Amino acid sequence: MESIEKAVLRCDKVTAPLPVYNHANIHNGIVYVSGVQGFIPQTFDFPSSQPADQARQVCINLRAILRDAGSDLQHCLKLNLYLTNMAHFSQVNPIIDEFFPSNSPARSTVEVSKLPRDALVVIDAVAYVPRQQHAAQTSAPSAAALPYNVDLFNRLSVEALRLKLGRISSSKRWVNEMVSRRPFASAEALLRAAAHIWWNICTAQDKIEAFNGRPLIGDLDASHEDLWSRQEDDVTLQADAQVVKDMLFSRNAEYTKRFGYEWILLCEGMSIQQQAGNFVRRVENDEETEMHENSVEELKITLRRLRLALQDKDPYDKQHGSKL
């Protein structure tokens, strides 16, 4: 089989991963899928606290990732199933059988003490891309290879880079740390640095500074002035303005009173009802859990903006008609 470079897959049909990993890597017609959790796409929520429901959503998400890679569930070679309680196996196993009715893959099941976000079920997988599809992939550029250009950041002056990054995140520490790491060897290095700084260097106060620098969800006037937020809130902005204010403004006030900082959510592609559902779930979180969830959403927004800026799609650059 012809050797090709590793292709990186980030599937837009499931919840976005952090930049320290990808949904899958593809090499020589083999798809290596990272651990898949049972999040409902666009909401970052589990369907329920029942292991069978989470297992079903895991399989749905796994199927979406494999299909994006040119494979499918029937082409799985190996599954690794991780459970926080082996007693759940009797509930999860019928769901796995439902999605793999024949030609079952090799499989291991392991009980672990804890999974991210207190998930009950995680599955990683290895699959193959059918020969015809693999031939097409080796003769054409990978669709997963985005046209990132790290020079769009490296060539800026310190002042210009600080301004650009400050529009992406309001955390001064995060901006200063990013500036200190320039030049970046690659776009991937830039994205990894962004996540590393956020999780390992920024303090709780730094994160709150970033939270409170965002326009309030549902604040149409502030979102319209912030070009990044205008783009991310496009679904909300197309809805009835009064409905948005009535449904989301009161929730912002309740959330801020409860936690002491602004509610953060990447609203792109979400309906008002989905946003409201996210609030209802999260406002019941304890303080530690919600700080983590708000931090995840903040980083998702930051990384989205960085990826677009790396593709020369910074809305502020377009507004001014030039690179800073």
Tab-separated table of C-alpha atoms in Angstrom:
chain	number	residue	atom	x	y	z
A	1	MET	CA	0.000	0.000	0.000
A	2	GLU	CA	1.349	3.440	-0.898
A	3	SER	CA	2.618	5.397	2.086
A	4	ILE	CA	1.054	8.826	2.576
A	5	GLU	CA	1.429	11.581	5.142
A	6	LYS	CA	-0.752	11.513	8.212
A	7	ALA	CA	-4.081	13.316	7.666
A	8	VAL	CA	-5.699	15.061	10.619
A	9	LEU	CA	-9.485	14.891	10.940
A	10	ARG	CA	-11.606	17.381	12.877
A	11	CYS	CA	-15.248	16.496	12.309
A	12	ASP	CA	-17.711	19.407	12.442
A	13	LYS	CA	-20.629	17.038	13.117
A	14	VAL	CA	-19.598	16.344	16.716
A	15	THR	CA	-18.382	18.435	19.641
A	16	ALA	CA	-15.055	20.114	18.861
A	17	PRO	CA	-12.001	18.616	20.588
A	18	LEU	CA	-9.375	20.615	22.414
A	19	PRO	CA	-6.336	21.400	20.240
A	20	VAL	CA	-4.096	18.943	22.083
A	21	TYR	CA	-5.738	16.157	20.083
A	22	ASN	CA	-7.881	15.554	16.986
A	23	HIS	CA	-11.008	13.524	16.414
A	24	ALA	CA	-8.924	11.119	14.355
A	25	ASN	CA	-5.690	10.642	12.458
A	26	ILE	CA	-5.580	8.760	9.149
A	27	HIS	CA	-2.490	7.018	7.821
A	28	ASN	CA	-2.194	4.477	5.008
A	29	GLY	CA	-5.927	3.875	4.956
A	30	ILE	CA	-6.223	3.275	8.716
A	31	VAL	CA	-8.312	5.605	10.884
A	32	TYR	CA	-7.240	6.028	14.516
A	33	VAL	CA	-10.119	7.621	16.450
A	34	SER	CA	-9.573	9.428	19.751
A	35	GLY	CA	-11.771	8.649	22.732
A	36	VAL	CA	-15.367	9.561	21.847
A	37	GLN	CA	-17.804	10.788	24.483
A	38	GLY	CA	-21.575	10.923	24.319
A	39	PHE	CA	-22.012	14.673	23.922
A	40	ILE	CA	-24.938	15.896	21.857
A	41	PRO	CA	-23.461	17.943	18.962
A	42	GLN	CA	-23.562	21.730	19.452
A	43	THR	CA	-24.619	21.544	23.123
A	44	PHE	CA	-21.729	19.816	24.938
A	45	ASP	CA	-24.413	18.023	26.973
A	46	PHE	CA	-24.963	14.333	27.635
A	47	PRO	CA	-28.381	13.014	26.581
A	48	SER	CA	-28.927	11.784	30.151
A	49	SER	CA	-27.123	10.286	33.123
A	50	GLN	CA	-27.980	6.760	31.960
A	51	PRO	CA	-25.089	4.650	30.599
A	52	ALA	CA	-27.207	3.223	27.756
A	53	ASP	CA	-28.176	6.699	26.526
A	54	GLN	CA	-24.583	7.888	26.649
A	55	ALA	CA	-23.384	4.754	24.852
A	56	ARG	CA	-25.900	5.313	22.057
A	57	GLN	CA	-24.724	8.916	21.580
A	58	VAL	CA	-21.093	7.754	21.645
A	59	CYS	CA	-21.838	5.361	18.784
A	60	ILE	CA	-23.665	8.075	16.836
A	61	ASN	CA	-20.669	10.398	17.249
A	62	LEU	CA	-18.205	7.654	16.346
A	63	ARG	CA	-20.147	6.920	13.180
A	64	ALA	CA	-20.075	10.616	12.183
A	65	ILE	CA	-16.298	10.782	12.658
A	66	LEU	CA	-15.683	7.598	10.695
A	67	ARG	CA	-17.894	8.715	7.827
A	68	ASP	CA	-16.004	11.996	7.620
A	69	ALA	CA	-12.843	9.906	7.330
A	70	GLY	CA	-14.293	7.891	4.438
A	71	SER	CA	-14.953	4.856	6.624
A	72	ASP	CA	-17.958	3.644	8.664
A	73	LEU	CA	-18.886	1.464	11.620
A	74	GLN	CA	-18.832	-1.725	9.554
A	75	HIS	CA	-15.168	-1.043	8.775
A	76	CYS	CA	-14.103	-0.935	12.448
A	77	LEU	CA	-11.228	-3.244	13.314
A	78	LYS	CA	-10.961	-2.602	17.055
A	79	LEU	CA	-12.992	-0.894	19.794
A	80	ASN	CA	-11.761	-0.006	23.261
A	81	LEU	CA	-14.675	0.560	25.640
A	82	TYR	CA	-14.072	2.453	28.902
A	83	LEU	CA	-16.663	2.299	31.700
A	84	THR	CA	-16.597	3.951	35.123
A	85	ASN	CA	-18.546	0.998	36.497
A	86	MET	CA	-18.361	-2.515	35.086
A	87	ALA	CA	-21.899	-3.056	36.364
A	88	HIS	CA	-23.007	-0.829	33.466
A	89	PHE	CA	-21.744	-3.375	30.949
A	90	SER	CA	-25.104	-5.165	30.783
A	91	GLN	CA	-26.792	-1.865	29.798
A	92	VAL	CA	-24.107	-0.733	27.363
A	93	ASN	CA	-23.419	-4.001	25.557
A	94	PRO	CA	-26.840	-4.220	23.820
A	95	ILE	CA	-26.310	-0.691	22.465
A	96	ILE	CA	-22.934	-1.665	21.016
A	97	ASP	CA	-24.547	-4.742	19.434
A	98	GLU	CA	-27.253	-2.509	17.962
A	99	PHE	CA	-24.664	-0.443	16.074
A	100	PHE	CA	-22.477	-3.447	15.187
A	101	PRO	CA	-25.065	-6.114	14.256
A	102	SER	CA	-22.626	-8.220	12.216
A	103	ASN	CA	-18.907	-8.532	11.519
A	104	SER	CA	-18.185	-7.231	15.002
A	105	PRO	CA	-14.786	-5.600	15.613
A	106	ALA	CA	-12.272	-6.893	18.119
A	107	ARG	CA	-13.052	-5.289	21.453
A	108	SER	CA	-11.715	-4.636	24.929
A	109	THR	CA	-13.709	-3.344	27.903
A	110	VAL	CA	-11.936	-1.673	30.813
A	111	GLU	CA	-13.256	-0.215	34.046
A	112	VAL	CA	-11.644	3.116	34.938
A	113	SER	CA	-11.924	5.299	38.031
A	114	LYS	CA	-13.017	8.462	36.228
A	115	LEU	CA	-13.641	9.875	32.742
A	116	PRO	CA	-13.599	13.538	31.558
A	117	ARG	CA	-16.741	15.528	32.378
A	118	ASP	CA	-17.852	12.583	34.551
A	119	ALA	CA	-18.840	10.625	31.470
A	120	LEU	CA	-19.938	7.047	32.062
A	121	VAL	CA	-18.814	5.677	28.678
A	122	VAL	CA	-15.961	6.464	26.278
A	123	ILE	CA	-14.964	4.522	23.161
A	124	ASP	CA	-11.885	4.814	20.974
A	125	ALA	CA	-11.551	2.884	17.743
A	126	VAL	CA	-9.395	1.777	14.842
A	127	ALA	CA	-11.021	1.365	11.414
A	128	TYR	CA	-9.981	1.084	7.799
A	129	VAL	CA	-10.922	3.149	4.769
A	130	PRO	CA	-12.268	0.942	1.923
A	131	ARG	CA	-9.759	0.473	-0.914
A	132	GLN	CA	-11.627	2.616	-3.466
A	133	GLN	CA	-12.068	5.488	-1.029
A	134	HIS	CA	-8.449	5.231	0.095
A	135	ALA	CA	-7.251	5.437	-3.513
A	136	ALA	CA	-9.236	8.648	-3.959
A	137	GLN	CA	-7.735	10.089	-0.758
A	138	THR	CA	-4.140	9.345	-1.823
A	139	SER	CA	-4.595	11.072	-5.177
A	140	ALA	CA	-6.065	14.319	-3.852
A	141	PRO	CA	-5.173	16.795	-1.064
A	142	SER	CA	-6.737	15.975	2.288
A	143	ALA	CA	-9.972	17.854	2.942
A	144	ALA	CA	-8.892	18.062	6.559
A	145	ALA	CA	-5.793	20.104	5.663
A	146	LEU	CA	-6.933	23.684	6.174
A	147	PRO	CA	-4.992	26.560	4.542
A	148	TYR	CA	-3.462	27.890	7.754
A	149	ASN	CA	-0.821	30.608	7.475
A	150	VAL	CA	1.055	31.248	10.713
A	151	ASP	CA	2.914	34.153	9.085
A	152	LEU	CA	-0.298	36.156	9.500
A	153	PHE	CA	0.707	36.258	13.194
A	154	ASN	CA	4.494	36.013	13.023
A	155	ARG	CA	5.001	39.033	10.751
A	156	LEU	CA	3.048	41.488	12.922
A	157	SER	CA	4.726	44.022	15.171
A	158	VAL	CA	4.405	43.402	18.912
A	159	GLU	CA	1.805	46.149	19.213
A	160	ALA	CA	-0.219	44.877	16.273
A	161	LEU	CA	-0.074	41.288	17.508
A	162	ARG	CA	-1.174	42.366	20.978
A	163	LEU	CA	-4.142	44.213	19.476
A	164	LYS	CA	-5.097	41.251	17.288
A	165	LEU	CA	-4.921	38.778	20.166
A	166	GLY	CA	-6.732	41.178	22.493
A	167	ARG	CA	-9.723	41.082	20.170
A	168	ILE	CA	-9.666	37.297	20.372
A	169	SER	CA	-9.422	37.086	24.172
A	170	SER	CA	-9.695	39.706	26.925
A	171	SER	CA	-7.278	37.904	29.255
A	172	LYS	CA	-4.193	40.121	29.458
A	173	ARG	CA	-2.048	37.286	30.772
A	174	TRP	CA	-3.086	35.030	27.895
A	175	VAL	CA	-2.306	37.773	25.366
A	176	ASN	CA	1.079	38.578	26.916
A	177	GLU	CA	2.080	34.913	27.074
A	178	MET	CA	1.092	34.400	23.432
A	179	VAL	CA	3.102	37.445	22.355
A	180	SER	CA	6.152	36.186	24.283
A	181	ARG	CA	6.045	32.862	22.392
A	182	ARG	CA	6.141	34.386	18.913
A	183	PRO	CA	7.418	33.380	16.351
A	184	PHE	CA	5.360	30.201	16.129
A	185	ALA	CA	6.840	27.278	14.217
A	186	SER	CA	3.457	26.334	12.742
A	187	ALA	CA	-0.259	26.952	13.049
A	188	GLU	CA	-0.511	23.809	15.169
A	189	ALA	CA	2.167	25.176	17.506
A	190	LEU	CA	0.215	28.416	17.863
A	191	LEU	CA	-3.023	26.573	18.707
A	192	ARG	CA	-1.277	24.288	21.168
A	193	ALA	CA	0.329	27.292	22.860
A	194	ALA	CA	-3.064	28.988	23.134
A	195	ALA	CA	-4.577	25.988	24.917
A	196	HIS	CA	-1.508	25.347	27.085
A	197	ILE	CA	-1.435	28.931	28.333
A	198	TRP	CA	-5.168	28.885	29.037
A	199	TRP	CA	-5.135	25.671	31.067
A	200	ASN	CA	-1.690	25.792	32.686
A	201	ILE	CA	-0.732	29.449	33.146
A	202	CYS	CA	-3.919	31.521	33.341
A	203	THR	CA	-5.341	31.767	36.859
A	204	ALA	CA	-9.020	31.784	37.784
A	205	GLN	CA	-8.895	35.585	37.826
A	206	ASP	CA	-7.332	35.644	34.357
A	207	LYS	CA	-10.174	33.466	33.117
A	208	ILE	CA	-12.814	35.637	34.744
A	209	GLU	CA	-11.196	38.642	33.031
A	210	ALA	CA	-11.667	36.825	29.713
A	211	PHE	CA	-15.261	35.865	30.547
A	212	ASN	CA	-16.253	39.385	31.473
A	213	GLY	CA	-14.666	40.824	28.347
A	214	ARG	CA	-17.212	39.107	26.093
A	215	PRO	CA	-20.503	40.757	25.123
A	216	LEU	CA	-23.370	39.305	27.148
A	217	ILE	CA	-25.201	36.525	25.343
A	218	GLY	CA	-28.285	38.120	23.827
A	219	ASP	CA	-26.891	41.684	23.986
A	220	LEU	CA	-27.530	42.472	20.349
A	221	ASP	CA	-26.078	45.980	20.465
A	222	ALA	CA	-22.763	44.880	21.997
A	223	SER	CA	-22.555	41.838	19.721
A	224	HIS	CA	-23.111	44.034	16.689
A	225	GLU	CA	-20.181	46.255	17.719
A	226	ASP	CA	-17.858	43.289	18.326
A	227	LEU	CA	-17.157	41.859	14.856
A	228	TRP	CA	-16.137	38.428	16.157
A	229	SER	CA	-19.283	38.137	18.315
A	230	ARG	CA	-21.483	39.344	15.475
A	231	GLN	CA	-20.207	36.431	13.399
A	232	GLU	CA	-20.594	33.853	16.175
A	233	ASP	CA	-24.080	34.973	17.193
A	234	ASP	CA	-25.469	34.924	13.661
A	235	VAL	CA	-28.291	32.540	14.556
A	236	THR	CA	-29.326	34.673	17.509
A	237	LEU	CA	-29.099	37.896	15.512
A	238	GLN	CA	-31.440	36.485	12.896
A	239	ALA	CA	-34.061	35.738	15.557
A	240	ASP	CA	-36.543	38.241	16.931
A	241	ALA	CA	-34.530	40.737	18.991
A	242	GLN	CA	-37.122	41.030	21.747
A	243	VAL	CA	-37.321	37.248	22.120
A	244	VAL	CA	-33.552	37.135	22.521
A	245	LYS	CA	-33.569	39.820	25.187
A	246	ASP	CA	-36.469	38.287	27.089
A	247	MET	CA	-35.031	34.756	27.048
A	248	LEU	CA	-31.320	35.434	27.514
A	249	PHE	CA	-30.857	38.753	29.322
A	250	SER	CA	-32.592	37.541	32.481
A	251	ARG	CA	-30.530	34.366	32.357
A	252	ASN	CA	-27.299	36.356	32.143
A	253	ALA	CA	-28.253	38.287	35.292
A	254	GLU	CA	-29.192	35.097	37.148
A	255	TYR	CA	-25.978	33.371	36.071
A	256	THR	CA	-23.760	36.329	37.060
A	257	LYS	CA	-25.439	36.532	40.455
A	258	ARG	CA	-24.916	32.801	40.948
A	259	PHE	CA	-21.253	32.561	39.879
A	260	GLY	CA	-19.871	36.107	39.837
A	261	TYR	CA	-18.882	36.179	36.173
A	262	GLU	CA	-20.516	36.105	32.744
A	263	TRP	CA	-22.018	33.002	31.151
A	264	ILE	CA	-19.905	31.937	28.147
A	265	LEU	CA	-21.212	29.806	25.302
A	266	LEU	CA	-20.138	29.439	21.681
A	267	CYS	CA	-23.566	30.163	20.198
A	268	GLU	CA	-22.658	29.559	16.558
A	269	GLY	CA	-25.109	27.069	15.051
A	270	MET	CA	-27.283	26.960	18.174
A	271	SER	CA	-30.936	27.930	18.374
A	272	ILE	CA	-32.195	30.131	21.206
A	273	GLN	CA	-33.856	27.048	22.673
A	274	GLN	CA	-30.521	25.196	22.715
A	275	GLN	CA	-28.832	28.156	24.377
A	276	ALA	CA	-31.577	28.296	26.995
A	277	GLY	CA	-31.247	24.556	27.599
A	278	ASN	CA	-27.518	24.949	28.113
A	279	PHE	CA	-28.188	27.635	30.711
A	280	VAL	CA	-30.790	25.573	32.583
A	281	ARG	CA	-28.327	22.708	32.953
A	282	ARG	CA	-25.271	24.749	33.832
A	283	VAL	CA	-26.802	27.134	36.354
A	284	GLU	CA	-27.266	24.097	38.630
A	285	ASN	CA	-23.544	23.247	38.502
A	286	ASP	CA	-21.320	23.609	41.535
A	287	GLU	CA	-18.731	26.390	41.322
A	288	GLU	CA	-15.779	24.169	40.375
A	289	THR	CA	-17.678	22.366	37.622
A	290	GLU	CA	-19.042	25.575	36.159
A	291	MET	CA	-15.677	27.320	36.172
A	292	HIS	CA	-14.399	24.399	34.102
A	293	GLU	CA	-17.379	24.426	31.714
A	294	ASN	CA	-17.195	28.182	31.220
A	295	SER	CA	-13.448	27.842	30.628
A	296	VAL	CA	-14.062	25.150	28.001
A	297	GLU	CA	-16.541	27.401	26.186
A	298	GLU	CA	-14.170	30.370	26.382
A	299	LEU	CA	-11.353	28.307	24.893
A	300	LYS	CA	-13.649	27.014	22.137
A	301	ILE	CA	-14.405	30.613	21.150
A	302	THR	CA	-10.733	31.581	21.326
A	303	LEU	CA	-9.612	28.630	19.198
A	304	ARG	CA	-12.363	29.227	16.655
A	305	ARG	CA	-11.188	32.811	16.224
A	306	LEU	CA	-7.544	31.786	15.994
A	307	ARG	CA	-8.305	29.188	13.306
A	308	LEU	CA	-10.232	31.725	11.247
A	309	ALA	CA	-7.497	34.328	11.682
A	310	LEU	CA	-4.949	31.723	10.532
A	311	GLN	CA	-7.037	31.381	7.357
A	312	ASP	CA	-6.962	35.172	6.787
A	313	LYS	CA	-10.579	35.514	7.943
A	314	ASP	CA	-10.129	37.970	10.795
A	315	PRO	CA	-13.183	40.278	10.464
A	316	TYR	CA	-11.205	43.249	11.775
A	317	ASP	CA	-8.600	42.819	9.040
A	318	LYS	CA	-11.380	42.769	6.450
A	319	GLN	CA	-13.035	45.843	7.941
A	320	HIS	CA	-9.833	47.864	7.746
A	321	GLY	CA	-8.896	46.452	4.351
A	322	SER	CA	-5.388	45.481	5.401
A	323	LYS	CA	-3.350	43.392	7.785
A	324	LEU	CA	-2.296	45.228	10.931
